[in-house]
Coordinates of C-alpha atoms in Angstrom, one line a residue:
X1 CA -69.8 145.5 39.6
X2 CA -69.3 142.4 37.5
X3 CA -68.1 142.7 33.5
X4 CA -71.0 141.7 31.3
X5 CA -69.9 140.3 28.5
X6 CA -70.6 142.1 25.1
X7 CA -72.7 139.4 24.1
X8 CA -74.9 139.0 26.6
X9 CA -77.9 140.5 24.3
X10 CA -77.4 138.0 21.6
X11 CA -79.8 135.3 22.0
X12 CA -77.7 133.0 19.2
X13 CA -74.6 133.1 21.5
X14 CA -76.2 131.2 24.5
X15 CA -74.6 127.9 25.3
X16 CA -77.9 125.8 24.6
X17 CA -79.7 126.8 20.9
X18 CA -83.0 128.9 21.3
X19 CA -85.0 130.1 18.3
X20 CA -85.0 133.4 17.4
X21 CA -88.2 135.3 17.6
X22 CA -90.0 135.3 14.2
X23 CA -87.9 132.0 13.0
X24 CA -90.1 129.3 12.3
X25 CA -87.3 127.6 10.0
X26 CA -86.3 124.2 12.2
X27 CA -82.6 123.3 11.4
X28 CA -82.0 120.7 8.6
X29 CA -79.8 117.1 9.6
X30 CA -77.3 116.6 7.4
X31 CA -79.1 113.6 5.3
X32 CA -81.4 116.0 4.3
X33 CA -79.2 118.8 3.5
X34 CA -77.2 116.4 1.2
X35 CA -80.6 115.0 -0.4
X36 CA -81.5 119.0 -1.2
X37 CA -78.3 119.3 -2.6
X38 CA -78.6 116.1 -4.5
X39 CA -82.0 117.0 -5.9
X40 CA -80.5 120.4 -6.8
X41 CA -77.5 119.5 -9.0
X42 CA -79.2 116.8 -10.2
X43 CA -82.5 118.8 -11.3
X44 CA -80.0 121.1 -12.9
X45 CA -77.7 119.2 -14.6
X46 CA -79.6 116.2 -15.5
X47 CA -78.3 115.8 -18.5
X48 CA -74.3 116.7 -19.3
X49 CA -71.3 116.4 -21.7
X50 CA -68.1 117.2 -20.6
X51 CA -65.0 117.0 -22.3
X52 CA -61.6 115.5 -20.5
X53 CA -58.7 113.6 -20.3
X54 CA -59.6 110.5 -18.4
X55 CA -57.3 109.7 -15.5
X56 CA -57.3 106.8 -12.4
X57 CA -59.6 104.3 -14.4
X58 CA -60.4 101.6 -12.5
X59 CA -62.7 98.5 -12.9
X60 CA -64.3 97.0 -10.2
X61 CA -64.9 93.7 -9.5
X62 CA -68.5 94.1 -9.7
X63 CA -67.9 95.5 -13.6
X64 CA -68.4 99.1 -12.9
X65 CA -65.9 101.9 -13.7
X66 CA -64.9 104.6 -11.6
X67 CA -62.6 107.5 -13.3
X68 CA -62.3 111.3 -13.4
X69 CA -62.1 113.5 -15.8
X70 CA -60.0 116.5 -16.1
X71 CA -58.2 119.4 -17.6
X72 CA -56.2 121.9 -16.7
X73 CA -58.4 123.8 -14.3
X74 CA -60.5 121.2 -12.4
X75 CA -61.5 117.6 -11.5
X76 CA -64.3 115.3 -11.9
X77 CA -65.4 112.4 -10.4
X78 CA -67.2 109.6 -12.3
X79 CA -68.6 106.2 -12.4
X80 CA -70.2 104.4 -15.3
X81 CA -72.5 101.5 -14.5
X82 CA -71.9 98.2 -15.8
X83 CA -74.8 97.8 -18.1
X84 CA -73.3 100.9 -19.8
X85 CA -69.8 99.5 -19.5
X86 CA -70.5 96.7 -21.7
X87 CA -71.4 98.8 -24.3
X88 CA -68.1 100.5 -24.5
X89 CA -66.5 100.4 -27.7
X90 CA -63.1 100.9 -27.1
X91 CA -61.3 100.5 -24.0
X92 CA -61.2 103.0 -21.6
X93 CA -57.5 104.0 -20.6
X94 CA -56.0 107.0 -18.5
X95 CA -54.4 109.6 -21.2
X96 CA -57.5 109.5 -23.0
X97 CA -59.3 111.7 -24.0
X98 CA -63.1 111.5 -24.0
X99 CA -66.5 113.3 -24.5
X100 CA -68.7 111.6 -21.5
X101 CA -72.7 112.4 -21.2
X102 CA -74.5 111.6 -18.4
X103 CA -76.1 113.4 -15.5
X104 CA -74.2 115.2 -12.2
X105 CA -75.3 113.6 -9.1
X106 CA -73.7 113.8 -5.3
X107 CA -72.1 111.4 -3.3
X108 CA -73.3 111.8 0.7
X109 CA -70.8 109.4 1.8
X110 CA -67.8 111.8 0.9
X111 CA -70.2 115.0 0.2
X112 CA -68.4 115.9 -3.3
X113 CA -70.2 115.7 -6.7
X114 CA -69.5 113.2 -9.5
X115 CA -70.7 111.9 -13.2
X116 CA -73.0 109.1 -13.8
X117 CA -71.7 108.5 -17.2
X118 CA -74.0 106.5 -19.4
X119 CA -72.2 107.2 -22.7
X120 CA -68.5 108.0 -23.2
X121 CA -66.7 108.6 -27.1
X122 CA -63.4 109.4 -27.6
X123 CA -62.9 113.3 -28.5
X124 CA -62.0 112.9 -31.9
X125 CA -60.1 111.4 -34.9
X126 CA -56.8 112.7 -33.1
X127 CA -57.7 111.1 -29.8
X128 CA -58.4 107.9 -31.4
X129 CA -55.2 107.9 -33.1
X130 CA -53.4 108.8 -29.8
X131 CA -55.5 105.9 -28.4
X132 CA -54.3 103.4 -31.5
X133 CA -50.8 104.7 -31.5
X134 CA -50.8 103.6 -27.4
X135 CA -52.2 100.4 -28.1
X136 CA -49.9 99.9 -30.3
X137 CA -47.0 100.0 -28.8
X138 CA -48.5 98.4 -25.8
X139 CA -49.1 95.2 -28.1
X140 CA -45.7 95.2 -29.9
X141 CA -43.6 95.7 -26.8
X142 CA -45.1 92.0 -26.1
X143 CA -44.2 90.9 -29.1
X144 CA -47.4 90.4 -30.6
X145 CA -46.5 92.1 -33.6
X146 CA -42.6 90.1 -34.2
X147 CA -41.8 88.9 -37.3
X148 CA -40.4 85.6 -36.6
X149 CA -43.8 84.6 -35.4
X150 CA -45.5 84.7 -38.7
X151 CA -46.0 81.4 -40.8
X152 CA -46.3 80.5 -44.3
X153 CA -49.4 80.1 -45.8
X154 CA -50.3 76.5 -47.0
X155 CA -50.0 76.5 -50.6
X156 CA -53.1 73.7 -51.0
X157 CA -55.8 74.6 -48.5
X158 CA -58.4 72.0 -48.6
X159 CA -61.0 74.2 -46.5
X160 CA -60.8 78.1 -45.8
X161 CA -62.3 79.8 -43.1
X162 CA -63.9 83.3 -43.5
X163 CA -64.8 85.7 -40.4
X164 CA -66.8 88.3 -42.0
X165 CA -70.3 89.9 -42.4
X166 CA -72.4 87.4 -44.7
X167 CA -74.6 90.0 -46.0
X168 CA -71.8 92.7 -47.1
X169 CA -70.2 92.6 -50.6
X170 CA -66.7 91.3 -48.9
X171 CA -67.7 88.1 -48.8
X172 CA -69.2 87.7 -52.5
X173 CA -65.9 89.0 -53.8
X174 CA -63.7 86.8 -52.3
X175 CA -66.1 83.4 -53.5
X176 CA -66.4 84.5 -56.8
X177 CA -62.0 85.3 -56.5
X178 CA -61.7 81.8 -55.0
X179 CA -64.2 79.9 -57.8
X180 CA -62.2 81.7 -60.6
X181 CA -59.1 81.0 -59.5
X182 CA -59.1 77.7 -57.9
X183 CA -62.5 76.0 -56.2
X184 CA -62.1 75.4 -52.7
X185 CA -64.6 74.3 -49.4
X186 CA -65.2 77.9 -47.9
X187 CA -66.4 78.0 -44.1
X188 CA -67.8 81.2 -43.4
X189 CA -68.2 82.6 -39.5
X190 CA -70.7 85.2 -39.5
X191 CA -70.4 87.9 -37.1
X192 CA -70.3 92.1 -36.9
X193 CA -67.9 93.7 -38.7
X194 CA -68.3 97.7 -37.1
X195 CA -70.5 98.3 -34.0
X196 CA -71.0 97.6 -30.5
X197 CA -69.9 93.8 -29.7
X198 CA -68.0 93.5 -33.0
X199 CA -64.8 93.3 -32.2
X200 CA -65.8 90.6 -29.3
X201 CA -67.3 88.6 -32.5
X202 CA -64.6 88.5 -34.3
X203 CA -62.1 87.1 -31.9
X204 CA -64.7 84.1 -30.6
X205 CA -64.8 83.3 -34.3
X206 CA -61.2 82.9 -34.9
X207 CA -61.0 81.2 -31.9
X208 CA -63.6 79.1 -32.8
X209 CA -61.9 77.8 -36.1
X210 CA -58.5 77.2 -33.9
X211 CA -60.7 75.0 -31.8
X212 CA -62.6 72.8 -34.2
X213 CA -61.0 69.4 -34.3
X214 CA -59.7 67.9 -37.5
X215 CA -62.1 64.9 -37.4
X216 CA -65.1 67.0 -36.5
X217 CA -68.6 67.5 -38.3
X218 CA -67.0 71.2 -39.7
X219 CA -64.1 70.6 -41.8
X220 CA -61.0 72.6 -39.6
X221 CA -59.9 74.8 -42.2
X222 CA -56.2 75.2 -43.4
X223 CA -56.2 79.1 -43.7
X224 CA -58.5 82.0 -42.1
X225 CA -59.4 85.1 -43.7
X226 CA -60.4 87.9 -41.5
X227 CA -62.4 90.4 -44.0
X228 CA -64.1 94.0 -44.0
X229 CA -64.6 96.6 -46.7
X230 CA -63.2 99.8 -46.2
X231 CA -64.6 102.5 -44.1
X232 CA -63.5 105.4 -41.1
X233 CA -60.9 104.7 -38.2
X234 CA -64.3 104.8 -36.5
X235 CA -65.7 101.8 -38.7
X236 CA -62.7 99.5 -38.8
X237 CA -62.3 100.1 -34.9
X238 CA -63.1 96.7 -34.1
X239 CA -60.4 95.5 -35.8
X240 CA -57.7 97.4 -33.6
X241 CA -59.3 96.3 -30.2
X242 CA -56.5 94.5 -28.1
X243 CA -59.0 91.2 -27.5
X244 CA -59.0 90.7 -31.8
X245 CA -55.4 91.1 -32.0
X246 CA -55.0 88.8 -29.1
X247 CA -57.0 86.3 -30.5
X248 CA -55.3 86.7 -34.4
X249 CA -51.9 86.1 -33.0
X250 CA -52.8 83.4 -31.0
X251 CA -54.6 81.3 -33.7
X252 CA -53.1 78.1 -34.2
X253 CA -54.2 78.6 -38.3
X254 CA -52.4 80.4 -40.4
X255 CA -54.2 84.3 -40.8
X256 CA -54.2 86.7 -43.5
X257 CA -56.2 89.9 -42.8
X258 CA -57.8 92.2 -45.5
X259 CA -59.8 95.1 -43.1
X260 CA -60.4 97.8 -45.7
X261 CA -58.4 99.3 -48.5
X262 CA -54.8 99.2 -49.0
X263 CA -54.4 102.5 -47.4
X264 CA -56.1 101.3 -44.2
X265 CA -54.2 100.0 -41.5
X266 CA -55.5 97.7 -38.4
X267 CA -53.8 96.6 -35.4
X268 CA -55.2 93.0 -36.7
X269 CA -52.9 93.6 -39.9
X270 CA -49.5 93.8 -37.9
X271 CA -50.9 90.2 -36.5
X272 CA -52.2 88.2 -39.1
X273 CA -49.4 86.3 -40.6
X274 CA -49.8 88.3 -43.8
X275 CA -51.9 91.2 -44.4
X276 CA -53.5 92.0 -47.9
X277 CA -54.7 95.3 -48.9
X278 CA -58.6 94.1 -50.1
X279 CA -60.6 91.2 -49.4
X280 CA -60.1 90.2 -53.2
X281 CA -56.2 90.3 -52.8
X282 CA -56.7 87.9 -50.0
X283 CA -58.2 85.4 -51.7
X284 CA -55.9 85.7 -54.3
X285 CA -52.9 85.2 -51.7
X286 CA -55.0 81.5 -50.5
X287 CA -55.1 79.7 -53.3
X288 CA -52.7 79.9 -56.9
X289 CA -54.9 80.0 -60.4
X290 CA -55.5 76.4 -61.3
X291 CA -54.6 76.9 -65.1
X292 CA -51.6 78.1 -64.6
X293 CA -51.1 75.3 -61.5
X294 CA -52.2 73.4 -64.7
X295 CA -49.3 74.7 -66.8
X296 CA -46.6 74.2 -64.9
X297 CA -47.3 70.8 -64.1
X298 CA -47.8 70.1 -67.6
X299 CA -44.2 72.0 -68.8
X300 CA -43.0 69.7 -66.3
X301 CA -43.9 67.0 -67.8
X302 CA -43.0 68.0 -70.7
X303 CA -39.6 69.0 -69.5
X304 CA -39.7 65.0 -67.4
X305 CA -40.7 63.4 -70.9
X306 CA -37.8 65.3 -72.3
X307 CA -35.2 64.5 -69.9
X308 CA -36.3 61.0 -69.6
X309 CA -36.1 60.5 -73.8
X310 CA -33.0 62.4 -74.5
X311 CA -30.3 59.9 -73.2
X312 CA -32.0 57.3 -75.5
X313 CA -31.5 59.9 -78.4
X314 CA -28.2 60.7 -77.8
X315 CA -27.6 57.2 -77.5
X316 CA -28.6 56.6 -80.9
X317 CA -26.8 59.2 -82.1
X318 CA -23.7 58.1 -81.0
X319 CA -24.2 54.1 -81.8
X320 CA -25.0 55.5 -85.1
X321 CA -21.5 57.4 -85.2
X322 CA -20.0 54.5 -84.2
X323 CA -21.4 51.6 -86.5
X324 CA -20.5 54.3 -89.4
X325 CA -16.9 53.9 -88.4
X326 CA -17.1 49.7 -88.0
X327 CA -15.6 48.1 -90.5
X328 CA -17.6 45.6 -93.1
X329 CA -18.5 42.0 -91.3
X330 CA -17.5 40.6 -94.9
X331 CA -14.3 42.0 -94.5
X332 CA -13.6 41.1 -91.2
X333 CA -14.6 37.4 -91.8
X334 CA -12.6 37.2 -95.4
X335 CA -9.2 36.0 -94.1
X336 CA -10.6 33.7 -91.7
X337 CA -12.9 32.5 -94.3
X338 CA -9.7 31.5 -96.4
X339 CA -7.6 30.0 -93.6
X340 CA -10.9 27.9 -92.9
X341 CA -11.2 26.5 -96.4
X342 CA -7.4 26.1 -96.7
X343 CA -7.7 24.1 -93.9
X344 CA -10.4 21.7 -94.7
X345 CA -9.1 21.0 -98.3
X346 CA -6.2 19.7 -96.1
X347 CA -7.8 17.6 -93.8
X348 CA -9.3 16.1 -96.3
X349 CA -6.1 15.3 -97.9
X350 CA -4.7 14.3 -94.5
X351 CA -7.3 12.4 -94.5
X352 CA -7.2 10.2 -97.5
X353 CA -3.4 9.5 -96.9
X354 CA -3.7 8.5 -93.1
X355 CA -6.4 6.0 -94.5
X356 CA -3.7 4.6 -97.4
X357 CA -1.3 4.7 -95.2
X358 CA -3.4 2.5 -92.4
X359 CA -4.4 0.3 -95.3
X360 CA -1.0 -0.8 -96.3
X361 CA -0.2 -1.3 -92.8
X362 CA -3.0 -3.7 -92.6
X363 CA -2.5 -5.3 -95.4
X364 CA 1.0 -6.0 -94.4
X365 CA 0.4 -7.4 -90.9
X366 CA -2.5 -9.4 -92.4
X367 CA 0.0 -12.1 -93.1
X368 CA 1.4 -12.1 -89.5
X369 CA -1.6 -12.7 -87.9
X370 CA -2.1 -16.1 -89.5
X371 CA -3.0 -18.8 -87.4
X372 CA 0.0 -21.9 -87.6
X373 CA 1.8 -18.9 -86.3
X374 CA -0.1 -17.8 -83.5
X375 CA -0.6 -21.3 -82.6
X376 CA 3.9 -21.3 -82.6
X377 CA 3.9 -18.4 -80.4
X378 CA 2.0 -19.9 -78.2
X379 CA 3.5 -23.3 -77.6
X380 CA 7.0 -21.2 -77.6
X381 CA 6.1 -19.1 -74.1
X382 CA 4.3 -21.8 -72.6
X383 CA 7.9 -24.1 -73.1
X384 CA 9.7 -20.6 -71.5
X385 CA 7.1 -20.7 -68.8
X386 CA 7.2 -24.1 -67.9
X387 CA 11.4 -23.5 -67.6
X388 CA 11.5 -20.7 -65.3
X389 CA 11.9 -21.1 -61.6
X390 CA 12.0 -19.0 -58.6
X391 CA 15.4 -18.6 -56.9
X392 CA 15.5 -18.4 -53.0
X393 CA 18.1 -17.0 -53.3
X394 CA 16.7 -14.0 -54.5
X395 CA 13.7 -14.0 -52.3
X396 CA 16.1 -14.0 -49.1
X397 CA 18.2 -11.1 -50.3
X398 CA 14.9 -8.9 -50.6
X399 CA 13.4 -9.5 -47.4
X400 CA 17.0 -9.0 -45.9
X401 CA 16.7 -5.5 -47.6
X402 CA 13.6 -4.8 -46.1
X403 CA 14.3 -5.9 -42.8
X404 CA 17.6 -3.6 -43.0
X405 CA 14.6 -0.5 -43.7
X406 CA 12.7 -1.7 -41.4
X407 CA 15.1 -2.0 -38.5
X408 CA 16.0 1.2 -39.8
X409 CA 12.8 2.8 -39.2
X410 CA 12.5 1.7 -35.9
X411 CA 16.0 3.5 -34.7
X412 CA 14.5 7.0 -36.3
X413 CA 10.9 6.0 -33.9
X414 CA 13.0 5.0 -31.0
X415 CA 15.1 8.9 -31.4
X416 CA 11.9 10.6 -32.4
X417 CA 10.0 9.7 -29.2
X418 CA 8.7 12.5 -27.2
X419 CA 9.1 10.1 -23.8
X420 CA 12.5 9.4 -24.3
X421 CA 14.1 11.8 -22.9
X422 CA 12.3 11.1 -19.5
X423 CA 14.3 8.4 -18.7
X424 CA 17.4 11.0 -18.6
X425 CA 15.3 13.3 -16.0
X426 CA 13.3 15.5 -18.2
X427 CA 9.4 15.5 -18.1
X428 CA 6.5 16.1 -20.5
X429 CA 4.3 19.0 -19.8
X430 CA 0.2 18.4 -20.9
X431 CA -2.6 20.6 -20.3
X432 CA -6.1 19.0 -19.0
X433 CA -6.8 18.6 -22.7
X434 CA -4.1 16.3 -23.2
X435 CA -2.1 19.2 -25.5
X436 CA 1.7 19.6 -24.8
X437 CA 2.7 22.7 -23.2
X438 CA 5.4 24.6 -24.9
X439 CA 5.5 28.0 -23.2
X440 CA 5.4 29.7 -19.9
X441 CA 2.5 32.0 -21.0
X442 CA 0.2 28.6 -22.3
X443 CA 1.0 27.6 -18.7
X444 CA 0.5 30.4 -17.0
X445 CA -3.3 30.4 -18.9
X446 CA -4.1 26.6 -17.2
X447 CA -5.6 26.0 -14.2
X448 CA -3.9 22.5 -14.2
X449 CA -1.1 20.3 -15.7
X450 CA 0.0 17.3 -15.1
X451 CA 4.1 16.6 -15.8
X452 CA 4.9 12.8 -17.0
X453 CA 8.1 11.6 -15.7
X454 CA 9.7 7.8 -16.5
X455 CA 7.7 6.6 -13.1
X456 CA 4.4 8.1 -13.4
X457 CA 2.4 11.0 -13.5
X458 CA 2.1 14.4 -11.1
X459 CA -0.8 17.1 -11.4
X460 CA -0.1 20.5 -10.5
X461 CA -2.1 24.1 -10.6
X462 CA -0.7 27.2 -10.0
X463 CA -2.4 27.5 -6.2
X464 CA 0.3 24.1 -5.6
X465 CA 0.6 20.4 -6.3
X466 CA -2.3 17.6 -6.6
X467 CA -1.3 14.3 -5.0
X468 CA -2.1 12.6 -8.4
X469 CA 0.5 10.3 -9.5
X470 CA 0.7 7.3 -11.6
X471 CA 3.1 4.7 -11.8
X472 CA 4.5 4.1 -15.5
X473 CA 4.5 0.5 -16.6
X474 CA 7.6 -1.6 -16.8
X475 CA 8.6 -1.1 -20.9
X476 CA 7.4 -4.8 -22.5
X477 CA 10.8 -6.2 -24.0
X478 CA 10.7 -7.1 -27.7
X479 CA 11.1 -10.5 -29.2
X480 CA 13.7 -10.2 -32.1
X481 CA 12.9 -11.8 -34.9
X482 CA 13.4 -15.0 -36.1
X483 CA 16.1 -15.5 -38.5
X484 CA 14.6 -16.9 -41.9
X485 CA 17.6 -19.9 -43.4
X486 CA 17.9 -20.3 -47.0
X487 CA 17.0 -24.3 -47.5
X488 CA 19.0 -24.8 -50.9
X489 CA 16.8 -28.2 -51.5
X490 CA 13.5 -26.4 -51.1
X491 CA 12.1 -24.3 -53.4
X492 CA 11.6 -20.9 -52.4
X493 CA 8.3 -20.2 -51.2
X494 CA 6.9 -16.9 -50.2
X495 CA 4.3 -18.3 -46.8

């Protein structure tokens, strides 16, 4: 007999599927066993907080956010829509931990179960420090936070921006600071200073004042003061967001931040290019106190008027000591004053006997200028005149003494002539401007000479020798003299 197999009885164990007798229960596909399962959990836990460390955050590029949450014993999936996302007010980060609410739902596609987040907070003040404390060092590990890139503040500002809330008390402080200690053009930017969308406020309005332009219809201003009263790490939270510290430390005007009290700290305080611990302090820090502006200037004048007068005064002083020790113009004058009148009473003495003396004189050649004697004088050198005669004797013997200096002369000429020597074989070496040569480097210099010889003339360079020649013309013989005769019955005559 053939084996039957112990299951033969069992309808559920045939090869095709057959209903059981009394089942009326049809079997479920799995769409709809996943949409029971979804209405389940979802029915059940329709509204949930858990508490966990978030871990794997990642944002989409549609602006959703997908994470898990976890803790030591189990995993959950998440994903918070971006509607909800936008309303974060910190920045989701893995490490962190968070109190999420929102409703359970399932996931057909992978058939697990997940969060649909629609609110997440970080799980309390020691979180959000861990959370600061991360950011932190995030941000300074940039550089962000480096000392060398803080400037001075202007010491002048013409125009000082103000990002704060216009309706909190911050702003009234520092105006009524700034009118008491020196009046200034205050730009305020109004935005939220705690809240959703703050913190994305407060960085478009510092980048706003960085952008104005220096001509524009809003004065630019020289210095910005980013303000808030005091309040929780969970109030001043906007201010330690990573897109206001950004936005401080890249602002091309000089910051100062006053967030709080001088016991709270920001991330927008390690920054700013200074940081002061109330709003009040920061306008205090913008602008000095007029009066005492006032002051100074005026010691310094003071000090200028001083300076400026106090050569003259010690000049004084010592021309003063040193007229004192002058002697007395009388005495000074006194011994020329005597020489001078000594002097005159002689002259005047002198005087009167030159005059005597010139009048005797006169009186004495008074007779000698009588006329019967002139007239004698006169007839005597015309009779001496009319004797004299001029010897040729004498006129030959001086022209024969010139004629000997003459001829003379001429010998020295006749040695002394530079083209002398050329009837002896020497020549005479000229440059193209007609200058004698005397060296071999002045040659060497020319692009031409020309050597005179007792024939003629020869031009030469220093590439070789010009055919220019010139014959020298015969020497013109000279006529001697004639010989001048002494005619002893002519008078001498000088033509």
């Amino acid at each position: 007999m053939p084996e039957v197999p112990p299951y033969a009885d069992d309808p559920s164990a045939g090869l095709v599927a057959k209903g059981a007798p009394g089942d009326n229960a049809a079997p479920l596909s799995i769409t709809e066993i996943s949409a029971l399962l979804k209405r389940t959990v979802e029915d059940r836990f329709g509204f949930v907080r858990v508490r966990g460390e978030l871990s794997g955050v990642k944002r989409a590029a549609s602006g959703h956010l997908y994470l898990a949450l976890k803790d030591e014993g189990a995993r959950l999936d998440g994903v918070m829509w971006r509607g909800q996302v936008q309303r974060l007010g910190f920045r989701p980060e893995d490490g962190i931990e968070v109190v999420a609410t929102g409703k359970l739902t399932t996931y057909p596609g992978r058939s697990n179960y997940q969060i649909v987040v629609e609110r997440m907070e970080i799980a309390g003040e020691g979180a959000l420090l861990a959370l600061l404390a991360k950011t932190k060092a995030r941000l300074e590990a940039e550089g962000l936070f480096d000392p060398r890139r803080k400037r001075a503040l202007p010491f002048l500002p013409r125009t000082i921006g103000v990002v704060t809330s216009p309706t909190g008390a911050v702003i009234r402080d520092i105006l009524h600071r700034l009118a008491d200690r020196w009046p200034s053009h205050v730009v305020v930017w109004p935005v939220l200073v705690q809240g959703q969308g703050a913190a994305e406020q407060v960085a478009a309005a510092v980048q706003g004042f960085s952008a104005l332009p220096a001509d524009g219809a809003v004065p630019r201003p020289d210095l910005v003061i980013v303000a808030r009263g005091g309040g929780s790490i969970e109030d001043l939270w906007a201010f330690n967001e990573e897109v206001v510290v950004r936005a401080v430390a890249e602002s091309t005007i000089p910051v100062i931040a006053a967030v709080g009290h001088e016991t709270d700290t920001t991330l927008v305080d390690f920054a700013a290019d200074r940081r002061a611990p109330t709003p009040t302090a920061a306008a205090e820090m913008a602008v000095p106190v007029r009066a005492e502006i006032a002051a100074q200037i005026a010691d310094l004048a003071l000090r200028q008027r001083r300076c400026a007068l106090r050569p003259v005064q010690l000049g004084r002083e010592r021309l003063a000591a040193r007229a004192q020790r002058l002697p007395r113009p009388e005495g000074l004058l006194a011994s020329s004053t005597q020489r001078l009148d000594e002097l005159g009473e002689r002259l005047r003495r002198g005087l009167g006997d030159r005059i005597a003396v010139a009048a005797h004189r006169l009186q004495g050649q008074a007779g000698r200028l009588s006329a019967p004697l002139l007239q004698y004088q006169h007839r005597h050198a015309r009779q001496q005149l009319d004797h004299a005669r001029l010897r040729p004797d004498d006129l030959l013997r001086r022209i024969a003494q010139e004629r000997a200096r003459v001829d003379a002369l001429d010998r020295l000429r006749r040695q002394l002539d530079p083209k002398a020597p050329l009837a002896r074989g020497y020549a005479l070496v000229t440059g193209p401007d007609g200058h004698v040569v005397r060296g071999r480097a002045a040659a060497a210099a020319l692009t031409a000479m020309t050597l005179e010889f007792h024939d003629g003339t020869l031009v030469v360079s220093p590439e070789g020798t010009a055919a220019s020649t010139t014959a020298a013309p015969p020497p013109v013989p000279r006529a001697p003299r004639p010989a001048v005769r002494a005619d002893p019955a002519r008078q001498g005559d000088l033509f």
